Amino acid sequence: MARLGNWIEPCPEGIYVRPADAWVDPSQPKPRALVTHGHADHARGGHGEVWATPETLAIMGVRYGEQNGHAIGYGESVRIGEVEVGFVPAGHVLGSAQIILEYRGEKVVVSGDYKRRPDPTCAPFVPVPCDIFITEATFGLPVFRHPDTGSEIDRLLHRLHADPERCVLVGAYALGKAQRVITELRGRGHDDPIYIHGALERLCRLYEELGVPLGELRLATGVPKAELKGRIIICPPGALNDRWSRRLPDPVTAMASGWMRVRQRARQRNVELPLIISDHADWDELTQTIHDVAPSEVWITHGREDALMHWCMLHQIKARELNLVGYEDEEDEDD
Ligand SMILES: [Zn+2]
Ligand SMILES: [Zn+2]
């Protein structure tokens, strides 16, 4: 019998699906690309044709201009070459999908980035039983156990109300995290205007167009200091410590990221209020997901794979590391 999944070729620049002559999340321009979601380490510009969810195509349109795109909604599938290709929610950011590949009776799921906990800005992850589960392992160590999101948001609000003379400046990635933090704040009853850095404006507007209400947002640039006291301001992580933030009224520097679990990372960015809010599965979510999809093999694309390889071995699941390059390089994009 042929080796399971021998029609899938992991290459440094992405996953090549031979009988479809197409690539999943290629880091180089390719004639045919299947894209899991809009983060820059997965969605690049310059492909010939792109298959993705309508939301991901819209995000790519904002970033790279109009795509030669084929929109595939959740639960839909399309035949590309000899492969049946389907998209189901990954729960990572708006439009994020797992890609289901079926060929000659084998089913392979490429998860892209994913998480299992609720996120009001996107559809929840759907476990799909499969023969091979190709997973990320960004937080693939047992020390990574993300706390409840609501309690992190409560810490942020508590800090805001504790000192009305200051503002709280939250670093959050422009695609996904910023909108999630805003929506979680609204869900906790924070109805005040939220101020945003100009770099977040286009994606926030797109989220609203795609049906994710964010409440009243105002651009922070040029606003008098007095108006910003007692306010929440959201900016990309790169702006936390730059000239732009120096014009704010004595900001409490916060950052929303799974990496805020690591004290060193918080210190590097001078973060006073680390908020552990992640768009990636933590250790329990990774192992629970492998349990749920019950694959014969697990292939790990990127992240901290050693512990997860070991866990798979203990559970009699064949595991393999792919060492794809380019994912996660962009620190400022994806956490
Ligand atoms: Zn991502
Ligand atoms: Zn990623």
Short mmCIF file of C-alpha atoms and ligand atoms in Angstrom, two decimals:
data_model
loop_
_atom_site.label_atom_id
_atom_site.label_comp_id
_atom_site.label_asym_id
_atom_site.label_seq_id
_atom_site.Cartn_x
_atom_site.Cartn_y
_atom_site.Cartn_z
CA MET A 1 0.00 0.00 0.00
CA ALA A 2 1.26 3.46 -0.86
CA ARG A 3 2.37 5.71 1.96
CA LEU A 4 -0.49 7.79 3.40
CA GLY A 5 -0.57 11.29 1.93
CA ASN A 6 2.13 10.63 -0.66
CA TRP A 7 0.31 13.05 -2.99
CA ILE A 8 1.05 15.97 -0.64
CA GLU A 9 4.53 17.45 -0.77
CA PRO A 10 5.60 19.70 2.09
CA CYS A 11 8.15 22.16 0.69
CA PRO A 12 9.95 25.00 2.44
CA GLU A 13 7.71 27.55 0.70
CA GLY A 14 4.39 25.84 1.39
CA ILE A 15 2.42 22.62 0.97
CA TYR A 16 2.19 21.40 -2.61
CA VAL A 17 -0.89 19.35 -3.51
CA ARG A 18 0.32 17.49 -6.59
CA PRO A 19 -2.95 16.14 -8.12
CA ALA A 20 -4.45 19.66 -7.85
CA ASP A 21 -1.23 21.36 -9.00
CA ALA A 22 -1.90 23.90 -6.24
CA TRP A 23 -0.17 25.20 -3.10
CA VAL A 24 -1.57 25.81 0.38
CA ASP A 25 -0.45 29.15 1.90
CA PRO A 26 2.64 29.47 -0.32
CA SER A 27 5.15 32.09 0.80
CA GLN A 28 6.19 32.66 -2.84
CA PRO A 29 3.94 33.71 -5.73
CA LYS A 30 2.45 30.56 -7.35
CA PRO A 31 0.05 29.98 -10.26
CA ARG A 32 -2.56 28.38 -7.95
CA ALA A 33 -2.83 29.09 -4.23
CA LEU A 34 -5.29 27.86 -1.60
CA VAL A 35 -5.19 30.38 1.24
CA THR A 36 -6.31 29.59 4.81
CA HIS A 37 -6.53 33.18 6.09
CA GLY A 38 -5.44 36.76 5.58
CA HIS A 39 -2.37 37.06 7.85
CA ALA A 40 0.65 38.08 5.84
CA ASP A 41 2.64 34.92 6.63
CA HIS A 42 -0.11 32.83 4.98
CA ALA A 43 -1.61 35.17 2.38
CA ARG A 44 0.89 36.74 -0.01
CA GLY A 45 0.20 38.87 -3.04
CA GLY A 46 1.12 37.96 -6.60
CA HIS A 47 -0.48 34.52 -7.06
CA GLY A 48 -2.05 33.58 -10.39
CA GLU A 49 -5.33 32.27 -8.97
CA VAL A 50 -6.46 32.20 -5.35
CA TRP A 51 -9.08 29.99 -3.68
CA ALA A 52 -10.19 31.31 -0.28
CA THR A 53 -13.28 32.30 1.70
CA PRO A 54 -15.00 35.52 0.57
CA GLU A 55 -13.77 37.26 3.75
CA THR A 56 -10.15 36.24 3.18
CA LEU A 57 -10.36 37.42 -0.44
CA ALA A 58 -11.73 40.76 0.80
CA ILE A 59 -8.86 41.08 3.29
CA MET A 60 -6.33 40.22 0.56
CA GLY A 61 -8.02 42.80 -1.65
CA VAL A 62 -7.46 45.51 0.97
CA ARG A 63 -3.82 44.52 1.38
CA TYR A 64 -2.66 43.50 -2.08
CA GLY A 65 -5.31 44.84 -4.45
CA GLU A 66 -7.88 42.88 -6.39
CA GLN A 67 -7.23 39.12 -6.58
CA ASN A 68 -7.98 36.67 -9.35
CA GLY A 69 -9.99 34.89 -6.69
CA HIS A 70 -12.46 32.04 -6.37
CA ALA A 71 -14.60 32.51 -3.27
CA ILE A 72 -15.43 29.29 -1.44
CA GLY A 73 -17.82 29.66 1.48
CA TYR A 74 -17.69 27.53 4.63
CA GLY A 75 -19.06 24.07 3.95
CA GLU A 76 -18.66 24.43 0.19
CA SER A 77 -16.20 22.47 -1.90
CA VAL A 78 -14.72 22.63 -5.36
CA ARG A 79 -12.85 20.22 -7.57
CA ILE A 80 -9.35 21.37 -8.46
CA GLY A 81 -7.56 18.94 -10.77
CA GLU A 82 -8.29 15.55 -9.23
CA VAL A 83 -8.77 16.83 -5.68
CA GLU A 84 -11.98 17.75 -3.87
CA VAL A 85 -11.17 20.90 -1.90
CA GLY A 86 -13.41 22.17 0.93
CA PHE A 87 -13.25 25.04 3.43
CA VAL A 88 -14.48 24.91 7.04
CA PRO A 89 -14.05 27.46 9.88
CA ALA A 90 -10.77 27.57 11.82
CA GLY A 91 -11.86 30.09 14.50
CA HIS A 92 -8.62 32.09 14.12
CA VAL A 93 -9.65 35.42 12.52
CA LEU A 94 -12.53 36.57 10.29
CA GLY A 95 -12.68 34.31 7.22
CA SER A 96 -10.06 31.86 8.50
CA ALA A 97 -10.50 28.33 7.20
CA GLN A 98 -9.16 24.84 7.45
CA ILE A 99 -8.70 23.37 4.00
CA ILE A 100 -10.04 19.85 3.48
CA LEU A 101 -8.32 17.88 0.70
CA GLU A 102 -9.82 14.60 -0.52
CA TYR A 103 -8.11 12.37 -3.06
CA ARG A 104 -8.47 8.64 -3.75
CA GLY A 105 -10.23 7.93 -0.48
CA GLU A 106 -7.77 9.87 1.73
CA LYS A 107 -8.79 12.93 3.66
CA VAL A 108 -6.22 15.53 4.68
CA VAL A 109 -7.05 18.62 6.75
CA VAL A 110 -4.71 21.62 6.66
CA SER A 111 -5.69 23.60 9.75
CA GLY A 112 -3.81 26.81 9.03
CA ASP A 113 -3.75 28.79 12.29
CA TYR A 114 -6.64 28.02 14.64
CA LYS A 115 -8.07 28.25 18.12
CA ARG A 116 -10.97 26.57 19.92
CA ARG A 117 -12.19 29.19 22.38
CA PRO A 118 -15.06 31.54 21.45
CA ASP A 119 -14.25 34.63 19.40
CA PRO A 120 -17.15 37.01 18.64
CA THR A 121 -15.48 38.15 15.40
CA CYS A 122 -15.38 34.82 13.59
CA ALA A 123 -17.07 31.45 13.14
CA PRO A 124 -15.95 28.74 15.58
CA PHE A 125 -13.54 25.94 14.64
CA VAL A 126 -15.22 22.84 13.24
CA PRO A 127 -13.39 19.55 13.93
CA VAL A 128 -13.28 17.36 10.81
CA PRO A 129 -12.18 13.74 11.31
CA CYS A 130 -9.40 12.92 8.85
CA ASP A 131 -6.48 10.63 7.96
CA ILE A 132 -3.83 13.33 8.17
CA PHE A 133 -4.18 16.46 10.29
CA ILE A 134 -1.68 19.16 9.34
CA THR A 135 -1.47 21.48 12.34
CA GLU A 136 0.36 24.51 13.64
CA ALA A 137 2.03 24.36 17.06
CA THR A 138 2.70 28.02 17.85
CA PHE A 139 1.97 27.42 21.55
CA GLY A 140 2.85 23.72 21.52
CA LEU A 141 4.23 23.46 25.04
CA PRO A 142 2.34 22.39 28.18
CA VAL A 143 3.30 25.70 29.87
CA PHE A 144 1.07 27.53 27.40
CA ARG A 145 -2.44 27.53 28.83
CA HIS A 146 -4.27 30.71 27.91
CA PRO A 147 -6.52 32.19 30.62
CA ASP A 148 -10.17 33.03 30.08
CA THR A 149 -10.49 35.99 27.68
CA GLY A 150 -13.18 37.71 29.75
CA SER A 151 -10.94 37.91 32.80
CA GLU A 152 -8.17 39.54 30.73
CA ILE A 153 -10.65 42.12 29.39
CA ASP A 154 -11.83 42.77 32.96
CA ARG A 155 -8.24 43.46 34.02
CA LEU A 156 -7.98 45.99 31.18
CA LEU A 157 -11.22 47.77 32.22
CA HIS A 158 -10.25 47.71 35.87
CA ARG A 159 -6.95 49.40 35.04
CA LEU A 160 -8.69 52.00 32.87
CA HIS A 161 -11.13 52.95 35.62
CA ALA A 162 -8.44 52.97 38.32
CA ASP A 163 -6.79 56.08 36.87
CA PRO A 164 -9.04 58.45 34.91
CA GLU A 165 -6.16 60.87 34.28
CA ARG A 166 -4.36 58.32 32.13
CA CYS A 167 -5.29 56.38 29.00
CA VAL A 168 -4.67 52.70 28.26
CA LEU A 169 -2.81 52.04 25.03
CA VAL A 170 -3.31 48.47 23.81
CA GLY A 171 -0.96 46.97 21.21
CA ALA A 172 -2.90 44.51 19.06
CA TYR A 173 -2.26 43.11 15.58
CA ALA A 174 -4.16 44.91 12.86
CA LEU A 175 -5.94 41.85 11.48
CA GLY A 176 -8.06 39.97 13.97
CA LYS A 177 -6.68 40.82 17.40
CA ALA A 178 -7.58 44.52 17.31
CA GLN A 179 -11.17 43.80 16.28
CA ARG A 180 -11.46 40.95 18.78
CA VAL A 181 -10.31 43.15 21.68
CA ILE A 182 -12.79 45.86 20.65
CA THR A 183 -15.66 43.36 20.36
CA GLU A 184 -14.80 41.72 23.70
CA LEU A 185 -14.80 45.19 25.32
CA ARG A 186 -18.26 45.87 23.86
CA GLY A 187 -19.43 42.51 25.18
CA ARG A 188 -18.25 43.58 28.65
CA GLY A 189 -20.43 46.69 28.45
CA HIS A 190 -17.76 49.22 27.44
CA ASP A 191 -19.77 51.53 25.15
CA ASP A 192 -17.44 54.58 25.17
CA PRO A 193 -15.75 55.57 21.93
CA ILE A 194 -12.57 53.54 21.37
CA TYR A 195 -9.71 55.37 19.72
CA ILE A 196 -7.63 53.67 17.05
CA HIS A 197 -4.32 54.22 15.30
CA GLY A 198 -4.71 55.05 11.60
CA ALA A 199 -3.07 51.73 10.60
CA LEU A 200 -6.12 49.87 11.94
CA GLU A 201 -8.74 51.93 10.17
CA ARG A 202 -9.15 50.04 6.89
CA LEU A 203 -9.39 46.59 8.45
CA CYS A 204 -11.79 47.79 11.17
CA ARG A 205 -13.99 49.27 8.46
CA LEU A 206 -13.83 46.03 6.47
CA TYR A 207 -14.83 43.98 9.54
CA GLU A 208 -17.88 46.21 9.95
CA GLU A 209 -18.76 45.87 6.25
CA LEU A 210 -18.52 42.10 6.66
CA GLY A 211 -20.97 42.14 9.56
CA VAL A 212 -18.83 42.52 12.71
CA PRO A 213 -20.09 45.64 14.57
CA LEU A 214 -17.35 47.45 16.51
CA GLY A 215 -19.27 50.34 18.09
CA GLU A 216 -18.02 53.92 17.94
CA LEU A 217 -14.39 54.13 16.78
CA ARG A 218 -12.46 57.38 16.47
CA LEU A 219 -9.06 58.05 14.99
CA ALA A 220 -6.60 58.92 17.77
CA THR A 221 -4.30 61.01 15.61
CA GLY A 222 -4.61 64.75 16.16
CA VAL A 223 -7.03 64.42 19.08
CA PRO A 224 -6.26 66.80 22.02
CA LYS A 225 -4.65 65.12 25.03
CA ALA A 226 -7.50 66.06 27.35
CA GLU A 227 -10.03 64.16 25.24
CA LEU A 228 -7.96 60.97 25.46
CA LYS A 229 -7.82 60.80 29.25
CA GLY A 230 -9.71 57.79 30.54
CA ARG A 231 -9.92 56.30 27.04
CA ILE A 232 -8.83 53.04 25.45
CA ILE A 233 -6.59 53.45 22.42
CA ILE A 234 -5.67 50.52 20.17
CA CYS A 235 -2.55 50.54 17.99
CA PRO A 236 -0.37 48.01 16.17
CA PRO A 237 2.35 46.60 18.47
CA GLY A 238 5.02 48.47 16.51
CA ALA A 239 3.51 51.83 17.55
CA LEU A 240 3.50 51.09 21.31
CA ASN A 241 6.84 52.73 21.95
CA ASP A 242 7.32 55.01 18.97
CA ARG A 243 6.95 58.79 18.52
CA TRP A 244 3.23 58.48 17.88
CA SER A 245 2.51 57.18 21.38
CA ARG A 246 4.47 59.97 23.06
CA ARG A 247 1.69 62.47 22.33
CA LEU A 248 -0.81 60.51 24.44
CA PRO A 249 -1.73 61.46 28.04
CA ASP A 250 0.55 59.27 30.20
CA PRO A 251 -0.48 55.96 28.61
CA VAL A 252 -0.59 52.67 30.50
CA THR A 253 1.08 50.42 27.93
CA ALA A 254 -0.77 47.15 27.38
CA MET A 255 -0.49 44.42 24.80
CA ALA A 256 -2.89 41.64 23.79
CA SER A 257 -0.97 38.54 22.72
CA GLY A 258 -0.50 34.90 23.60
CA TRP A 259 3.18 35.76 24.03
CA MET A 260 2.39 37.97 27.02
CA ARG A 261 2.59 34.74 29.03
CA VAL A 262 6.36 35.09 28.59
CA ARG A 263 7.61 37.83 30.90
CA GLN A 264 10.63 38.53 28.74
CA ARG A 265 8.43 39.37 25.74
CA ALA A 266 6.38 41.83 27.79
CA ARG A 267 9.57 43.46 29.06
CA GLN A 268 11.00 43.80 25.53
CA ARG A 269 8.08 46.02 24.59
CA ASN A 270 7.92 47.87 27.92
CA VAL A 271 4.45 46.47 28.50
CA GLU A 272 3.04 47.43 31.87
CA LEU A 273 -0.24 45.52 31.46
CA PRO A 274 0.30 42.21 29.62
CA LEU A 275 -3.00 40.72 28.39
CA ILE A 276 -2.84 37.05 27.47
CA ILE A 277 -5.28 36.99 24.57
CA SER A 278 -4.28 34.67 21.76
CA ASP A 279 -5.70 33.71 18.38
CA HIS A 280 -3.79 30.41 18.47
CA ALA A 281 -4.64 27.16 20.20
CA ASP A 282 -2.89 26.64 23.53
CA TRP A 283 -1.54 23.24 24.61
CA ASP A 284 -4.91 21.92 25.77
CA GLU A 285 -6.64 23.11 22.61
CA LEU A 286 -3.98 21.50 20.39
CA THR A 287 -4.20 18.12 22.08
CA GLN A 288 -8.00 18.27 22.38
CA THR A 289 -8.22 19.01 18.64
CA ILE A 290 -5.99 16.08 17.69
CA HIS A 291 -8.16 13.92 19.92
CA ASP A 292 -11.33 15.25 18.20
CA VAL A 293 -10.18 14.77 14.60
CA ALA A 294 -8.61 11.36 15.43
CA PRO A 295 -6.09 11.27 12.59
CA SER A 296 -3.72 8.40 11.70
CA GLU A 297 -0.96 10.97 11.25
CA VAL A 298 -0.23 14.49 12.48
CA TRP A 299 2.05 16.73 10.46
CA ILE A 300 3.26 19.87 12.23
CA THR A 301 3.90 22.95 10.07
CA HIS A 302 5.52 25.42 12.47
CA GLY A 303 5.92 26.35 16.09
CA ARG A 304 7.27 24.41 19.07
CA GLU A 305 6.77 20.88 17.73
CA ASP A 306 8.87 18.68 20.05
CA ALA A 307 6.38 18.33 22.89
CA LEU A 308 3.48 17.77 20.52
CA MET A 309 5.46 15.12 18.60
CA HIS A 310 6.07 13.38 21.89
CA TRP A 311 2.41 13.65 22.92
CA CYS A 312 1.36 12.08 19.59
CA MET A 313 3.82 9.24 20.09
CA LEU A 314 2.41 8.52 23.55
CA HIS A 315 -1.06 8.40 21.98
CA GLN A 316 0.03 6.07 19.15
CA ILE A 317 -0.35 8.68 16.46
CA LYS A 318 2.38 8.98 13.85
CA ALA A 319 3.79 12.51 13.87
CA ARG A 320 6.09 14.36 11.53
CA GLU A 321 7.55 17.86 11.54
CA LEU A 322 7.52 19.78 8.29
CA ASN A 323 9.66 22.78 9.22
CA LEU A 324 7.96 25.14 6.81
CA VAL A 325 9.74 28.45 6.63
CA GLY A 326 8.23 31.91 6.62
CA TYR A 327 5.34 31.31 9.01
CA GLU A 328 5.61 33.35 12.17
CA ASP A 329 8.56 35.32 10.82
CA GLU A 330 6.38 38.35 10.90
CA GLU A 331 6.34 38.97 14.62
CA ASP A 332 4.08 41.92 14.16
CA GLU A 333 1.36 40.04 12.41
CA ASP A 334 0.32 36.89 14.02
CA ASP A 335 -0.03 35.68 17.59
ZN ZN B 1 -2.65 33.69 11.49
ZN ZN B 2 0.46 32.08 11.11
#
